[in-house]
XYZ file of N, CA and C in Angstrom:
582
model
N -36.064 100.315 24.000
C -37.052 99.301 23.843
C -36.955 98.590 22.515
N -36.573 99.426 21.846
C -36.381 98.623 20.211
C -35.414 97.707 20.176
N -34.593 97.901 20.477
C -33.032 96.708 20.836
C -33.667 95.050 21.343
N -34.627 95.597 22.379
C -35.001 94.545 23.049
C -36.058 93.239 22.130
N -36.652 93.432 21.707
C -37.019 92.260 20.440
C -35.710 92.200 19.687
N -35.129 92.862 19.128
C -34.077 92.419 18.196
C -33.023 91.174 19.066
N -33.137 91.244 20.329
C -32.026 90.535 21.656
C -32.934 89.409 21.474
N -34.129 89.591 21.975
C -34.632 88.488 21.760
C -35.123 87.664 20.636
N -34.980 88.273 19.179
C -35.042 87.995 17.808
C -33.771 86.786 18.003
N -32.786 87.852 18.606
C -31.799 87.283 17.427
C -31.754 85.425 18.476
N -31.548 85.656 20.039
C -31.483 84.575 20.805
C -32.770 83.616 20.507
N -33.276 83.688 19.828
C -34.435 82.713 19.712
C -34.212 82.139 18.926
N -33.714 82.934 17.357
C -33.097 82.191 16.415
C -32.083 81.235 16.780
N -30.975 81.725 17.480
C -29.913 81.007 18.086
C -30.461 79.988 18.715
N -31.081 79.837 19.763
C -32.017 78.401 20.300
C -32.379 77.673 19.142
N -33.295 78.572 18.321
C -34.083 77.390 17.453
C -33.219 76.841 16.450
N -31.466 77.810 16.201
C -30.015 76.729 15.333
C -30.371 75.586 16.001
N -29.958 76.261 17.463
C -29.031 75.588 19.010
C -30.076 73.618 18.669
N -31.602 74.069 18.833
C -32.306 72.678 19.163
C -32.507 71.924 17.694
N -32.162 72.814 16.238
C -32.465 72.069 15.035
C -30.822 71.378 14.700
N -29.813 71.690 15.441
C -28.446 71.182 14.986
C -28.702 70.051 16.063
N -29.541 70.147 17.064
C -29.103 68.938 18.407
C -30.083 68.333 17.567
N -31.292 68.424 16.966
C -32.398 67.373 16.222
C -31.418 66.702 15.284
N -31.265 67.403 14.778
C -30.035 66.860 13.275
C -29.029 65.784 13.998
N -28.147 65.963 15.308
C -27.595 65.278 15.785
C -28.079 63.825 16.421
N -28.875 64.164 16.871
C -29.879 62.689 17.710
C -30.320 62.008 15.972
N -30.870 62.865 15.245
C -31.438 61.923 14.044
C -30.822 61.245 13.262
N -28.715 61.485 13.092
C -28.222 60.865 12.609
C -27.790 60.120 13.327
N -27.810 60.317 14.549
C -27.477 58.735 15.592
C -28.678 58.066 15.540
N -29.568 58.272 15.274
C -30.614 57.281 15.192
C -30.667 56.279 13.825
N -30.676 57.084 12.816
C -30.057 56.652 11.597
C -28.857 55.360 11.818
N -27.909 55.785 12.549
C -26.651 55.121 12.304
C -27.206 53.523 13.304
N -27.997 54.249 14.102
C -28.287 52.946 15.573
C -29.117 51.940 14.696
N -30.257 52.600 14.090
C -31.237 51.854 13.598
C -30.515 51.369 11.636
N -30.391 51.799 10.745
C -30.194 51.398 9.470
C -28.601 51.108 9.348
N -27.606 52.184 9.927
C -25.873 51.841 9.548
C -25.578 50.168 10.816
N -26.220 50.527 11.411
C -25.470 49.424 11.851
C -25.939 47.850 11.669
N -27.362 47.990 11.392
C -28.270 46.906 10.866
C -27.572 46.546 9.224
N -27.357 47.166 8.752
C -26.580 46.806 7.436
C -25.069 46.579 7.556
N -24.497 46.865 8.751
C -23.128 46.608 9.258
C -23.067 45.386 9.517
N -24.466 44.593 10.214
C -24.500 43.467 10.649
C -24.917 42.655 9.662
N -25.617 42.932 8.642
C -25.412 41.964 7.896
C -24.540 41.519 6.699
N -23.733 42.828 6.455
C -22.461 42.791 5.915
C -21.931 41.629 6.421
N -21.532 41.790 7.522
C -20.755 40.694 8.505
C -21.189 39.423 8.298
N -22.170 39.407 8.336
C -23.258 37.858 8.278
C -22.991 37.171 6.812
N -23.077 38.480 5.825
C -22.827 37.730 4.717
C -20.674 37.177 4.553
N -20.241 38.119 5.240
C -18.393 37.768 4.911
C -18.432 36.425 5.577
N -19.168 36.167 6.766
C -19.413 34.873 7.760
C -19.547 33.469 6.750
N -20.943 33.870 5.817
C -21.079 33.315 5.317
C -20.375 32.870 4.004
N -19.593 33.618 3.361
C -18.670 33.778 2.226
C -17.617 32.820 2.824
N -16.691 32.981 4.210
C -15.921 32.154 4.673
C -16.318 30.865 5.426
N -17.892 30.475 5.279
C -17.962 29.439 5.215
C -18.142 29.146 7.014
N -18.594 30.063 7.684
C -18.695 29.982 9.274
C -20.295 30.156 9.409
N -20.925 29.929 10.290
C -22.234 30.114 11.027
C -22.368 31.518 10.987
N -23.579 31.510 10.571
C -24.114 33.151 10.661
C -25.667 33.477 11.398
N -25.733 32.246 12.127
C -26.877 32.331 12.852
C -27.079 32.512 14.048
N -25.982 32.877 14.760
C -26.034 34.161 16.115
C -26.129 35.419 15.856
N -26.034 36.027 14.554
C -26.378 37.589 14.450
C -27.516 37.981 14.723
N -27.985 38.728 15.713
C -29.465 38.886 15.987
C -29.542 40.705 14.969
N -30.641 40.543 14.463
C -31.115 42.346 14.050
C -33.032 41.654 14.819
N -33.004 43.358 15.363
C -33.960 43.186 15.848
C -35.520 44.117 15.052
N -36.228 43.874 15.160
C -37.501 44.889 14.431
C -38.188 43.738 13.412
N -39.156 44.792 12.822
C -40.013 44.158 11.344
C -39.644 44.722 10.310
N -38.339 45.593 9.956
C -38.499 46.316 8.803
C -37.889 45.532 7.820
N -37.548 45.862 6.631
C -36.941 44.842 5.435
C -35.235 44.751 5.639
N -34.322 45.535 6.702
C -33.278 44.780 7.091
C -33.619 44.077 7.758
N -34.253 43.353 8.543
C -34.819 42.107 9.442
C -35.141 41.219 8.093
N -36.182 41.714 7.392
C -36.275 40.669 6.588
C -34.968 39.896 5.826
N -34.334 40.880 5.475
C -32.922 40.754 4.600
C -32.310 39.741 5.413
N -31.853 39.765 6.808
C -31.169 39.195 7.462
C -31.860 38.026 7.645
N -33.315 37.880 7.889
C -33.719 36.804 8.188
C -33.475 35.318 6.452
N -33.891 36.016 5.396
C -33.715 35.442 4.039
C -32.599 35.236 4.279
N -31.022 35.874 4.336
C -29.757 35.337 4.647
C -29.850 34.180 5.934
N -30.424 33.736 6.930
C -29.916 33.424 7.626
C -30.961 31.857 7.074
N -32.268 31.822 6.764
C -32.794 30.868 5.732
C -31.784 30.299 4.941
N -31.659 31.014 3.744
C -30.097 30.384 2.955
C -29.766 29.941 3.073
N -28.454 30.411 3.972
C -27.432 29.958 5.200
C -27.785 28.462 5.612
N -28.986 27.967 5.730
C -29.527 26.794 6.518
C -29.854 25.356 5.177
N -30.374 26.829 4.250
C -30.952 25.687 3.105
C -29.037 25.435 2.086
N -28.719 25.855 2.355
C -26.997 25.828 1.753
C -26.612 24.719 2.405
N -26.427 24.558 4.358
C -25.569 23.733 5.040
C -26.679 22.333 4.784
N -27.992 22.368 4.197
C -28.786 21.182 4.038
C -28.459 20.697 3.075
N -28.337 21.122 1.805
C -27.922 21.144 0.475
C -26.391 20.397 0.938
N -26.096 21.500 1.130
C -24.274 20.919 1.786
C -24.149 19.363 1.948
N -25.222 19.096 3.208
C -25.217 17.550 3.527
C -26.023 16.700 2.422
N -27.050 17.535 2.172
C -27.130 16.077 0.805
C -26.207 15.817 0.118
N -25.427 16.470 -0.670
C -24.616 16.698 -1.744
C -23.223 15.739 -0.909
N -22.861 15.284 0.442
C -22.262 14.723 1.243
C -22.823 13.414 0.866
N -23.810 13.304 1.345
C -24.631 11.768 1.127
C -24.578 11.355 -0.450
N -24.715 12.332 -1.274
C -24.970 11.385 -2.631
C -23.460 11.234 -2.432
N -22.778 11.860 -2.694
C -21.302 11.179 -3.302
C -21.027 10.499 -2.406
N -21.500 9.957 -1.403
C -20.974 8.838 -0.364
C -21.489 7.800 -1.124
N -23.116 7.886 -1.117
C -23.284 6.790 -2.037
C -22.941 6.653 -3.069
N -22.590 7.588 -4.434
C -22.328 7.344 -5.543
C -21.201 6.490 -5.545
N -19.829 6.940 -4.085
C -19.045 6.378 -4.296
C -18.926 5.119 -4.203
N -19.530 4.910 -3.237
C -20.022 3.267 -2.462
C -20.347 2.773 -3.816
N -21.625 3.006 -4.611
C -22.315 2.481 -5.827
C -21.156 2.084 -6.933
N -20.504 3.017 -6.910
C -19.262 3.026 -8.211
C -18.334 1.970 -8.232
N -17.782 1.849 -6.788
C -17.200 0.921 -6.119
C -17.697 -0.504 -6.698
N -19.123 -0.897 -6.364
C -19.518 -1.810 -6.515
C -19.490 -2.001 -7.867
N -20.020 -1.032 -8.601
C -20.330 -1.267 -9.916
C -18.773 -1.844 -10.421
N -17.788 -0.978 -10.178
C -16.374 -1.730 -10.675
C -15.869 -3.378 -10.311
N -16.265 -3.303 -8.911
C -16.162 -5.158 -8.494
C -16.548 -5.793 -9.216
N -17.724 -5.843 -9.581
C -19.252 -6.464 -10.637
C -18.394 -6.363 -12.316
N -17.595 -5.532 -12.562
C -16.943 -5.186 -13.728
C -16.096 -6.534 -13.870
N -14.855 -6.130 -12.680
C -14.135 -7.443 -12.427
C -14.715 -8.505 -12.146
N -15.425 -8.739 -11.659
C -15.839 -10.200 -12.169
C -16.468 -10.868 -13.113
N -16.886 -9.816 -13.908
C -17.957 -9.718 -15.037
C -16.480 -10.029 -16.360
N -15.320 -9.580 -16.364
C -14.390 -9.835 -16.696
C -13.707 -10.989 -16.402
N -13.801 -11.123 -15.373
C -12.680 -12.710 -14.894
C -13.889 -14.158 -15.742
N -15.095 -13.634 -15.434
C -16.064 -14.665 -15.652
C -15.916 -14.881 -17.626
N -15.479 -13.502 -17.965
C -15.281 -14.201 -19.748
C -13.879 -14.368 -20.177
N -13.312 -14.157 -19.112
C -11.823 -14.837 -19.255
C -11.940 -16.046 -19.016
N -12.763 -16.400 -17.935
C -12.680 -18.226 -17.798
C -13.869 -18.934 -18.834
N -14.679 -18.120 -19.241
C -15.746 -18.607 -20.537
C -14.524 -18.760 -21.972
N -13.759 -17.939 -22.094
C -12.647 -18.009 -23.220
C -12.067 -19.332 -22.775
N -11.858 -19.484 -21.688
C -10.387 -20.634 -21.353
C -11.329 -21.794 -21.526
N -12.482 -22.488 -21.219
C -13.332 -22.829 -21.263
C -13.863 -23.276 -22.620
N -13.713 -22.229 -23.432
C -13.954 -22.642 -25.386
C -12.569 -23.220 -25.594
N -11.466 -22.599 -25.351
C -10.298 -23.219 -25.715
C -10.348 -24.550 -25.299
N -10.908 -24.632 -24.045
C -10.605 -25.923 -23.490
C -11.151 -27.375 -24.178
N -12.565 -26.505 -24.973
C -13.251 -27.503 -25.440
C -12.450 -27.730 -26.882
N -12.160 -26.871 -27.635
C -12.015 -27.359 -28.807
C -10.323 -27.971 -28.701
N -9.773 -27.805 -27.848
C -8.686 -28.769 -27.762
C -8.996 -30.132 -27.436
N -9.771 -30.107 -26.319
C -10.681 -31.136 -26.259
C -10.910 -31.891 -27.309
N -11.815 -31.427 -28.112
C -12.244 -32.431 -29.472
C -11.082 -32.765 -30.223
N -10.047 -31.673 -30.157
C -9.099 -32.332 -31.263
C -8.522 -33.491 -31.307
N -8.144 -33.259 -29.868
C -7.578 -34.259 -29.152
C -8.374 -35.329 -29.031
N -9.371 -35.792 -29.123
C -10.592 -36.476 -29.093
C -10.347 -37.230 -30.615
N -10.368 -36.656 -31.398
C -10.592 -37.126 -32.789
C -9.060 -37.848 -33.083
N -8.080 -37.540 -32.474
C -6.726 -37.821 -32.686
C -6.765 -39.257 -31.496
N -7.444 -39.428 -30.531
C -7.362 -40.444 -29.952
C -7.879 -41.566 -30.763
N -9.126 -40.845 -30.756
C -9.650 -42.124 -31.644
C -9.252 -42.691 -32.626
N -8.318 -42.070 -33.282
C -7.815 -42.567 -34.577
C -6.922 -43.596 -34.076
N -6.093 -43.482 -33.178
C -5.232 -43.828 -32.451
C -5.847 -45.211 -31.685
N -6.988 -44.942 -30.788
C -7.698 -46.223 -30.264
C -8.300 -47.171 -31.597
N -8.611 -46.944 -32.774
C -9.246 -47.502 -33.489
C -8.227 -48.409 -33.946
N -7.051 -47.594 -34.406
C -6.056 -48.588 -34.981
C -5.215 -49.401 -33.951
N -5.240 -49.311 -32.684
C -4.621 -49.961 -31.652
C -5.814 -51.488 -31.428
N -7.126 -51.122 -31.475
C -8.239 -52.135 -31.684
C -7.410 -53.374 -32.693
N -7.531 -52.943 -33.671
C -7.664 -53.520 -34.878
C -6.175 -54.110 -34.525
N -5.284 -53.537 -34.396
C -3.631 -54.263 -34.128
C -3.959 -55.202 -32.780
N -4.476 -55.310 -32.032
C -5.025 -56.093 -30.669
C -5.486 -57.366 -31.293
N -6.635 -57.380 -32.072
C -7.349 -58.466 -32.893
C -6.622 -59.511 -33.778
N -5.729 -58.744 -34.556
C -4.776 -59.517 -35.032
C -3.791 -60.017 -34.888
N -2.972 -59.376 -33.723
C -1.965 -59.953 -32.687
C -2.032 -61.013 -31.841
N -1.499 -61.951 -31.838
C -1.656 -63.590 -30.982
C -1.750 -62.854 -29.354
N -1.938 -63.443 -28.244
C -1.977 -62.760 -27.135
C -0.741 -63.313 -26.147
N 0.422 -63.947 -26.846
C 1.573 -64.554 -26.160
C 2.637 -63.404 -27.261
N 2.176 -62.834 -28.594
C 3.148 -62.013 -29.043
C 3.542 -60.597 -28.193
N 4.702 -60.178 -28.014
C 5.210 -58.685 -26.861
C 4.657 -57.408 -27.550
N 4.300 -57.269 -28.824
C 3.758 -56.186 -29.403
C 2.585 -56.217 -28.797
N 1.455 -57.485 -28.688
C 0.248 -57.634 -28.070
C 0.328 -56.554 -26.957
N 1.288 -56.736 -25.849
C 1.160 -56.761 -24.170
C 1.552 -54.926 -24.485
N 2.624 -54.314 -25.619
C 2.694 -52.710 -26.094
C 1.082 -52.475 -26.385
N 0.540 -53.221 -26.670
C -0.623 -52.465 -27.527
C -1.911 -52.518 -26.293
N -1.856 -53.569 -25.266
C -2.847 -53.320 -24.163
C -2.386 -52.228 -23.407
N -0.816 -51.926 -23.015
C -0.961 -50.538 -22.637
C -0.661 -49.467 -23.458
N -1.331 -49.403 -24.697
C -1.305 -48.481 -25.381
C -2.974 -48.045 -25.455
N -3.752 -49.463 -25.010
C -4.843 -49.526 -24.482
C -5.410 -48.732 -23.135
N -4.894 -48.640 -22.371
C -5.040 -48.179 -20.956
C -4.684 -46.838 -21.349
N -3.494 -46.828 -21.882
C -3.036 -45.315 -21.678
C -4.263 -44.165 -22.864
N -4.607 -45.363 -23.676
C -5.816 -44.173 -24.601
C -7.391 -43.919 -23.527
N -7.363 -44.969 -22.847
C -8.482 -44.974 -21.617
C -8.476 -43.523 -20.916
N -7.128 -43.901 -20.266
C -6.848 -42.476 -19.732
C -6.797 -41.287 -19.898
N -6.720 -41.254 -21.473
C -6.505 -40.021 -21.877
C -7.961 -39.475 -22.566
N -8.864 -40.728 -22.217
C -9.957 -40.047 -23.292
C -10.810 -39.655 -21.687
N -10.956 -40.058 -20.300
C -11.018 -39.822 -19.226
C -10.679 -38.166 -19.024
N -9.117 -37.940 -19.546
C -9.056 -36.480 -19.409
C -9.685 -35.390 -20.521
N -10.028 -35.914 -21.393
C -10.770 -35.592 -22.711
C -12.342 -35.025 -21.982
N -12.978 -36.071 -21.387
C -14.100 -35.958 -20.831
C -14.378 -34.780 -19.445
N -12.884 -34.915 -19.171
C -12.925 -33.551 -17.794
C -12.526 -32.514 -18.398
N -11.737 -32.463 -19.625
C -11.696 -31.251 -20.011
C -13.318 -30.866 -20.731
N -13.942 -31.480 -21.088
C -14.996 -31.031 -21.589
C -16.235 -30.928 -20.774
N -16.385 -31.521 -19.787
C -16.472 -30.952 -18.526
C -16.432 -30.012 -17.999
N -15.397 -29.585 -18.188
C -14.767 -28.203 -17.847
C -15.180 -26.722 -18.653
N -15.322 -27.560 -19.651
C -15.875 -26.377 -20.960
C -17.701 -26.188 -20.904
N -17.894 -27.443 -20.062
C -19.345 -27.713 -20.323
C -19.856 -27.826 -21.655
N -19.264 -28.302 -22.259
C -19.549 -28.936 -23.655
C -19.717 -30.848 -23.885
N -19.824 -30.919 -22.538
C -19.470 -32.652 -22.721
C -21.144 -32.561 -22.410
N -21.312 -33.390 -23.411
C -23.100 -33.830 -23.560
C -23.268 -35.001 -22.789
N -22.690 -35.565 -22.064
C -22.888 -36.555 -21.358
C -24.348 -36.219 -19.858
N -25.006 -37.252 -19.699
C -25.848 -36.838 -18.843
C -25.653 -37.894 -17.696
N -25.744 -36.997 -16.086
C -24.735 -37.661 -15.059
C -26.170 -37.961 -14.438
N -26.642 -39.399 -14.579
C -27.982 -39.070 -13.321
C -27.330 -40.717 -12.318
N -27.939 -41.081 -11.625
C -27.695 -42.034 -10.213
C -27.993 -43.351 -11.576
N -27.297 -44.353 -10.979
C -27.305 -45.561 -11.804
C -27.385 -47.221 -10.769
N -28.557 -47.976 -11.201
C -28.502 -48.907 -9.908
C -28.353 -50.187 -11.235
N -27.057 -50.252 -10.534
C -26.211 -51.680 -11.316
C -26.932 -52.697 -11.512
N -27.718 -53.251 -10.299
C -28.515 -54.422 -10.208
C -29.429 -54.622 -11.413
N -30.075 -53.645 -11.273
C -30.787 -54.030 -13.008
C -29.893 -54.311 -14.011
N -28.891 -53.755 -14.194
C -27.746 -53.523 -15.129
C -27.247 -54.832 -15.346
N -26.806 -55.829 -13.790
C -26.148 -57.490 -14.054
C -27.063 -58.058 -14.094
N -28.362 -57.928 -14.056
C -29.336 -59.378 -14.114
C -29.632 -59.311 -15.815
């Protein structure tokens, strides 16, 4: 009779290994089902995201703080590819803007290249101006005193015409410079011959 508790001592112990090694077993598969693999998945989610792919089909399921974790990654993930596209749009426009701003450069350039050609134009202009006149004044004065049957006369009327002409281009070059003070308004002759 004494044997017999010790048989059943010892087999009870053995059960209660037998059902605390099978607890131990189910609890680290539960472990692995519920926390290893929930952190497996978002491992993944984040390499997804590191290489720059969608990470918003990974489902983790529950309320605990790997859900949360995954859910803040998958937020990110969204506020990144938004970010992403703004950061698309400005430099589209910046570039567009830059663009323009350089056209506006070049012409902002061509416009004081032709303001330079424009001063040149004028003060050649005058020189030339002051050199005519010297030229028309003394061609006057040789006209007046010349008989009008002498051949120097008939040199000096087209020496006449030709200073006409040239003070004509005097006036378009300054024109041109916008330095000619002349004022262009409508003119009615009729008053002018009576």
């Amino acid at each position: 009779l004494h044997a017999f508790p010790q048989i059943v001592l010892k087999r009870s112990i053995l059960v209660i290994s037998l059902i605390t090694f099978i607890a131990f077993l189910i609890l680290i598969f539960l472990i692995n089902l519920f926390i290893v693999q929930r952190i497996l998945k978002i491992n993944q989610g984040i390499k997804q995201i590191k290489e720059g792919k969608d990470y918003h089909d990974i489902k983790l399921w529950g309320n605990d703080e790997l859900s949360e974790i995954s859910l803040n990654i998958k937020t990110m993930s969204r506020q990144i590819e938004k970010r992403e596209s703004e950061l698309k749009s400005a430099y589209t426009t910046l570039k567009s803007e830059t663009q323009k701003r350089d056209q506006l450069k070049r012409e902002l350039d061509q416009a004081h290249k032709m303001e330079s050609i424009g001063v040149l134009a004028g003060g050649i202009a005058h020189e030339f101006n002051n050199i005519l006149s010297i030229i028309m004044g003394n061609n006057e004065l040789m006209i007046d005193r010349l008989p009008d049957t002498d051949a120097s006369y008939l040199n000096a009327k087209e020496i006449q015409i030709a200073c006409l002409r040239a003070r004509d281009v005097v006036r378009q070059l300054l024109t041109f410079s916008k330095q000619d003070n002349s004022i262009r308004k409508p003119l009615d002759l009729n008053k002018i011959i009576r």
